[in-house]
PDB file of C-alpha atoms in Angstrom:
ATOM      1  CA  PRO H  50      -0.461   0.436   0.239  1.00  0.00           C
ATOM      2  CA  LYS H  51       3.147   2.973   0.842  1.00  0.00           C
ATOM      3  CA  THR H  52       4.198   1.973  -3.044  1.00  0.00           C
ATOM      4  CA  LYS H  53       0.804   1.654  -4.518  1.00  0.00           C
ATOM      5  CA  TYR H  54      -0.621   4.830  -2.557  1.00  0.00           C
ATOM      6  CA  ASP H  55       2.424   7.467  -2.601  1.00  0.00           C
ATOM      7  CA  ARG H  56       1.038  10.063  -4.001  1.00  0.00           C
ATOM      8  CA  GLN H  57      -1.735  10.249  -1.959  1.00  0.00           C
ATOM      9  CA  LEU H  58      -0.159   9.475   1.356  1.00  0.00           C
ATOM     10  CA  ARG H  59       2.484  12.989   0.447  1.00  0.00           C
ATOM     11  CA  ILE H  60      -1.201  14.379   0.408  1.00  0.00           C
ATOM     12  CA  TRP H  61      -2.959  13.439   3.122  1.00  0.00           C
ATOM     13  CA  GLY H  62      -0.581  10.838   5.625  1.00  0.00           C
ATOM     14  CA  ASP H  63      -1.081   7.620   6.978  1.00  0.00           C
ATOM     15  CA  GLN H  64      -4.143   8.589   9.327  1.00  0.00           C
ATOM     16  CA  GLY H  65      -6.619  10.391   5.788  1.00  0.00           C
ATOM     17  CA  GLN H  66      -5.033   6.570   3.659  1.00  0.00           C
ATOM     18  CA  ALA H  67      -6.321   4.958   7.252  1.00  0.00           C
ATOM     19  CA  ALA H  68      -9.707   6.796   7.157  1.00  0.00           C
ATOM     20  CA  LEU H  69      -9.897   6.493   3.132  1.00  0.00           C
ATOM     21  CA  GLU H  70      -9.904   2.660   3.412  1.00  0.00           C
ATOM     22  CA  LYS H  71     -11.689   2.211   6.376  1.00  0.00           C
ATOM     23  CA  ALA H  72     -14.853   4.414   4.776  1.00  0.00           C
ATOM     24  CA  SER H  73     -17.823   2.403   2.677  1.00  0.00           C
ATOM     25  CA  ILE H  74     -20.017   4.323  -0.404  1.00  0.00           C
ATOM     26  CA  CYS H  75     -23.513   3.688  -1.778  1.00  0.00           C
ATOM     27  CA  LEU H  76     -23.628   5.132  -5.138  1.00  0.00           C
ATOM     28  CA  LEU H  77     -26.803   5.900  -6.395  1.00  0.00           C
ATOM     29  CA  ASN H  78     -27.757   5.745  -9.667  1.00  0.00           C
ATOM     30  CA  CYS H  79     -24.195   4.369 -11.930  1.00  0.00           C
ATOM     31  CA  GLY H  80     -24.333   7.018 -15.184  1.00  0.00           C
ATOM     32  CA  PRO H  81     -21.320   9.152 -15.932  1.00  0.00           C
ATOM     33  CA  THR H  82     -21.327  11.575 -12.912  1.00  0.00           C
ATOM     34  CA  GLY H  83     -21.561   8.861 -10.402  1.00  0.00           C
ATOM     35  CA  THR H  84     -19.384   6.375 -12.190  1.00  0.00           C
ATOM     36  CA  GLU H  85     -16.544   9.541 -12.481  1.00  0.00           C
ATOM     37  CA  ALA H  86     -16.825  10.029  -8.893  1.00  0.00           C
ATOM     38  CA  LEU H  87     -16.435   6.529  -7.707  1.00  0.00           C
ATOM     39  CA  LYS H  88     -13.950   6.006  -9.922  1.00  0.00           C
ATOM     40  CA  ASN H  89     -11.776   8.351  -8.380  1.00  0.00           C
ATOM     41  CA  LEU H  90     -12.562   7.032  -4.983  1.00  0.00           C
ATOM     42  CA  VAL H  91     -11.597   3.596  -6.207  1.00  0.00           C
ATOM     43  CA  LEU H  92      -8.168   4.677  -7.527  1.00  0.00           C
ATOM     44  CA  GLY H  93      -7.199   6.104  -4.375  1.00  0.00           C
ATOM     45  CA  GLY H  94      -8.203   2.805  -2.445  1.00  0.00           C
ATOM     46  CA  ILE H  95     -11.529   3.276  -0.592  1.00  0.00           C
ATOM     47  CA  GLY H  96     -12.795   0.339   1.706  1.00  0.00           C
ATOM     48  CA  SER H  97     -15.673  -1.147  -0.130  1.00  0.00           C
ATOM     49  CA  VAL H  98     -18.406   0.380  -2.400  1.00  0.00           C
ATOM     50  CA  THR H  99     -21.722  -0.440  -3.682  1.00  0.00           C
ATOM     51  CA  VAL H 100     -23.433   0.529  -6.379  1.00  0.00           C
ATOM     52  CA  VAL H 101     -27.848   0.459  -6.851  1.00  0.00           C
ATOM     53  CA  ASP H 102     -28.877   0.956  -9.863  1.00  0.00           C
ATOM     54  CA  ASP H 103     -31.831  -1.646 -11.827  1.00  0.00           C
ATOM     55  CA  SER H 104     -30.821   0.424 -15.210  1.00  0.00           C
ATOM     56  CA  LYS H 105     -29.466  -2.010 -18.237  1.00  0.00           C
ATOM     57  CA  VAL H 106     -26.528  -1.124 -20.303  1.00  0.00           C
ATOM     58  CA  GLU H 107     -28.586   1.171 -23.468  1.00  0.00           C
ATOM     59  CA  PRO H 108     -26.066   2.588 -26.442  1.00  0.00           C
ATOM     60  CA  SER H 109     -26.738   6.080 -25.249  1.00  0.00           C
ATOM     61  CA  ASP H 110     -24.578   4.750 -22.358  1.00  0.00           C
ATOM     62  CA  LEU H 111     -21.573   3.969 -24.380  1.00  0.00           C
ATOM     63  CA  GLY H 112     -21.244   7.326 -25.602  1.00  0.00           C
ATOM     64  CA  ASN H 113     -21.306   9.180 -21.697  1.00  0.00           C
ATOM     65  CA  ASN H 114     -20.190   6.486 -19.643  1.00  0.00           C
ATOM     66  CA  PHE H 115     -16.326   5.427 -19.809  1.00  0.00           C
ATOM     67  CA  LEU H 116     -16.191   2.396 -17.845  1.00  0.00           C
ATOM     68  CA  LEU H 117     -18.449   1.023 -20.297  1.00  0.00           C
ATOM     69  CA  ASP H 118     -18.521  -1.060 -24.138  1.00  0.00           C
ATOM     70  CA  GLU H 119     -19.935  -2.718 -26.058  1.00  0.00           C
ATOM     71  CA  GLY H 120     -20.254  -5.930 -24.203  1.00  0.00           C
ATOM     72  CA  CYS H 121     -21.665  -4.656 -22.192  1.00  0.00           C
ATOM     73  CA  LEU H 122     -24.735  -3.724 -24.300  1.00  0.00           C
ATOM     74  CA  GLY H 123     -28.175  -4.622 -22.504  1.00  0.00           C
ATOM     75  CA  HIS H 124     -26.849  -5.929 -18.660  1.00  0.00           C
ATOM     76  CA  SER H 125     -26.750  -5.104 -15.898  1.00  0.00           C
ATOM     77  CA  ARG H 126     -25.504  -1.402 -15.366  1.00  0.00           C
ATOM     78  CA  ALA H 127     -24.846  -1.974 -11.961  1.00  0.00           C
ATOM     79  CA  LYS H 128     -23.039  -4.907 -11.995  1.00  0.00           C
ATOM     80  CA  SER H 129     -20.968  -3.694 -15.461  1.00  0.00           C
ATOM     81  CA  ILE H 130     -20.033  -0.662 -13.267  1.00  0.00           C
ATOM     82  CA  CYS H 131     -19.023  -2.628 -10.037  1.00  0.00           C
ATOM     83  CA  SER H 132     -16.815  -5.168 -12.357  1.00  0.00           C
ATOM     84  CA  PHE H 133     -14.745  -2.686 -14.426  1.00  0.00           C
ATOM     85  CA  LEU H 134     -14.043  -0.642 -11.005  1.00  0.00           C
ATOM     86  CA  GLN H 135     -12.798  -4.154  -9.708  1.00  0.00           C
ATOM     87  CA  GLU H 136     -10.600  -4.067 -12.680  1.00  0.00           C
ATOM     88  CA  LEU H 137      -9.340  -0.845 -11.539  1.00  0.00           C
ATOM     89  CA  ASN H 138      -8.108  -1.590  -7.736  1.00  0.00           C
ATOM     90  CA  ASP H 139      -8.930  -5.173  -7.004  1.00  0.00           C
ATOM     91  CA  ALA H 140      -8.392  -4.219  -3.062  1.00  0.00           C
ATOM     92  CA  VAL H 141     -11.614  -3.177  -3.160  1.00  0.00           C
ATOM     93  CA  LYS H 142     -14.469  -4.341  -2.266  1.00  0.00           C
ATOM     94  CA  ALA H 143     -17.282  -3.727  -4.872  1.00  0.00           C
ATOM     95  CA  LYS H 144     -20.726  -5.281  -5.137  1.00  0.00           C
ATOM     96  CA  TYR H 145     -23.633  -4.320  -6.847  1.00  0.00           C
ATOM     97  CA  VAL H 146     -27.810  -4.331  -6.181  1.00  0.00           C
ATOM     98  CA  GLU H 147     -30.108  -4.620  -9.094  1.00  0.00           C
ATOM     99  CA  GLU H 148     -33.258  -2.306  -7.926  1.00  0.00           C
ATOM    100  CA  SER H 149     -34.841   1.064  -8.093  1.00  0.00           C
ATOM    101  CA  VAL H 150     -33.408   3.381  -6.156  1.00  0.00           C
ATOM    102  CA  ALA H 151     -36.857   5.004  -5.042  1.00  0.00           C
ATOM    103  CA  THR H 152     -37.769   1.571  -4.008  1.00  0.00           C
ATOM    104  CA  MET H 153     -35.149   1.124  -1.502  1.00  0.00           C
ATOM    105  CA  ILE H 154     -35.375   4.379  -0.044  1.00  0.00           C
ATOM    106  CA  ASP H 155     -38.880   4.105   0.414  1.00  0.00           C
ATOM    107  CA  THR H 156     -39.140   0.307   1.378  1.00  0.00           C
ATOM    108  CA  ASN H 157     -36.109  -0.253   2.915  1.00  0.00           C
ATOM    109  CA  PRO H 158     -34.387   2.893   4.407  1.00  0.00           C
ATOM    110  CA  SER H 159     -32.020   0.774   6.784  1.00  0.00           C
ATOM    111  CA  PHE H 160     -30.176  -0.206   3.711  1.00  0.00           C
ATOM    112  CA  PHE H 161     -28.428   2.654   3.584  1.00  0.00           C
ATOM    113  CA  SER H 162     -26.918   2.421   7.860  1.00  0.00           C
ATOM    114  CA  GLU H 163     -24.105   0.566   6.156  1.00  0.00           C
ATOM    115  CA  PHE H 164     -22.432   3.386   4.769  1.00  0.00           C
ATOM    116  CA  THR H 165     -20.050   5.803   5.856  1.00  0.00           C
ATOM    117  CA  VAL H 166     -21.768   7.966   3.201  1.00  0.00           C
ATOM    118  CA  VAL H 167     -24.165   8.020  -0.154  1.00  0.00           C
ATOM    119  CA  ILE H 168     -23.623   9.649  -3.792  1.00  0.00           C
ATOM    120  CA  ALA H 169     -26.965  10.388  -5.245  1.00  0.00           C
ATOM    121  CA  THR H 170     -26.959  10.772  -8.953  1.00  0.00           C
ATOM    122  CA  GLN H 171     -29.784  12.094 -11.253  1.00  0.00           C
ATOM    123  CA  LEU H 172     -32.593  11.523  -8.189  1.00  0.00           C
ATOM    124  CA  PRO H 173     -36.098  13.350  -8.278  1.00  0.00           C
ATOM    125  CA  GLU H 174     -36.035  16.167  -5.402  1.00  0.00           C
ATOM    126  CA  SER H 175     -39.154  13.960  -3.849  1.00  0.00           C
ATOM    127  CA  SER H 176     -36.678  10.969  -3.001  1.00  0.00           C
ATOM    128  CA  LEU H 177     -33.353  13.188  -2.390  1.00  0.00           C
ATOM    129  CA  LEU H 178     -35.319  14.851   0.557  1.00  0.00           C
ATOM    130  CA  LYS H 179     -36.667  11.808   2.015  1.00  0.00           C
ATOM    131  CA  LEU H 180     -32.758   9.928   2.216  1.00  0.00           C
ATOM    132  CA  ASP H 181     -31.151  13.193   3.189  1.00  0.00           C
ATOM    133  CA  GLY H 182     -34.198  12.520   5.969  1.00  0.00           C
ATOM    134  CA  ILE H 183     -32.523   8.274   6.352  1.00  0.00           C
ATOM    135  CA  CYS H 184     -28.656   9.871   6.064  1.00  0.00           C
ATOM    136  CA  GLY H 185     -29.033  12.158   8.288  1.00  0.00           C
ATOM    137  CA  SER H 186     -30.219  10.655  11.000  1.00  0.00           C
ATOM    138  CA  ALA H 187     -28.428   7.888  10.869  1.00  0.00           C
ATOM    139  CA  ASN H 188     -25.602  10.843  10.838  1.00  0.00           C
ATOM    140  CA  ILE H 189     -24.513   9.501   7.398  1.00  0.00           C
ATOM    141  CA  VAL H 190     -22.855  12.212   4.616  1.00  0.00           C
ATOM    142  CA  LEU H 191     -24.672  12.762   1.831  1.00  0.00           C
ATOM    143  CA  VAL H 192     -23.198  13.835  -1.521  1.00  0.00           C
ATOM    144  CA  ALA H 193     -26.219  14.953  -4.205  1.00  0.00           C
ATOM    145  CA  ALA H 194     -25.066  15.242  -7.014  1.00  0.00           C
ATOM    146  CA  ARG H 195     -27.132  16.187 -11.153  1.00  0.00           C
ATOM    147  CA  SER H 196     -25.728  17.221 -14.176  1.00  0.00           C
ATOM    148  CA  TYR H 197     -27.282  19.268 -16.823  1.00  0.00           C
ATOM    149  CA  GLY H 198     -24.546  18.689 -19.823  1.00  0.00           C
ATOM    150  CA  LEU H 199     -21.756  20.444 -19.449  1.00  0.00           C
ATOM    151  CA  THR H 200     -22.777  22.192 -16.073  1.00  0.00           C
ATOM    152  CA  GLY H 201     -23.561  20.522 -12.626  1.00  0.00           C
ATOM    153  CA  LEU H 202     -24.894  21.080  -8.653  1.00  0.00           C
ATOM    154  CA  VAL H 203     -23.344  19.005  -6.037  1.00  0.00           C
ATOM    155  CA  ARG H 204     -24.296  19.312  -2.867  1.00  0.00           C
ATOM    156  CA  VAL H 205     -23.267  17.695   0.636  1.00  0.00           C
ATOM    157  CA  SER H 206     -25.292  17.135   3.601  1.00  0.00           C
ATOM    158  CA  ILE H 207     -24.095  16.382   6.950  1.00  0.00           C
ATOM    159  CA  LYS H 208     -25.984  16.293  10.455  1.00  0.00           C
TER     160      LYS H 208
END
């Protein structure tokens, strides 16, 4: 690990790297915005990631999500993304859940209790507000991101 993460250890030291390696991230919807965020965390040595997305890979995904290729067409987007993330850093535990994000927020709020950070992308406001309440009550950091072409917004919600 000292050699693998040498550059970042110079920035945040052993303590920062240890915190990163203990973190558990949940990504809701694995479009290009969320995938880019996860790629950077996985390359940095995050402890574990869980991707929640019930979509299948479509041709439009190939043009804007760099972790997907033609071999992924018709397959689970979450599973395909996790497979590529594992290739980037096999020390990171990556798993996926093929379920609707909105349904999970409504019916299984305890699912989120195992994470230190939840990254929610492209969620409708009603789902985002429910998720903010769930994360706030469990003291989980929520990062909400939405992109609109070349612009976007990010909001971090911490209790």
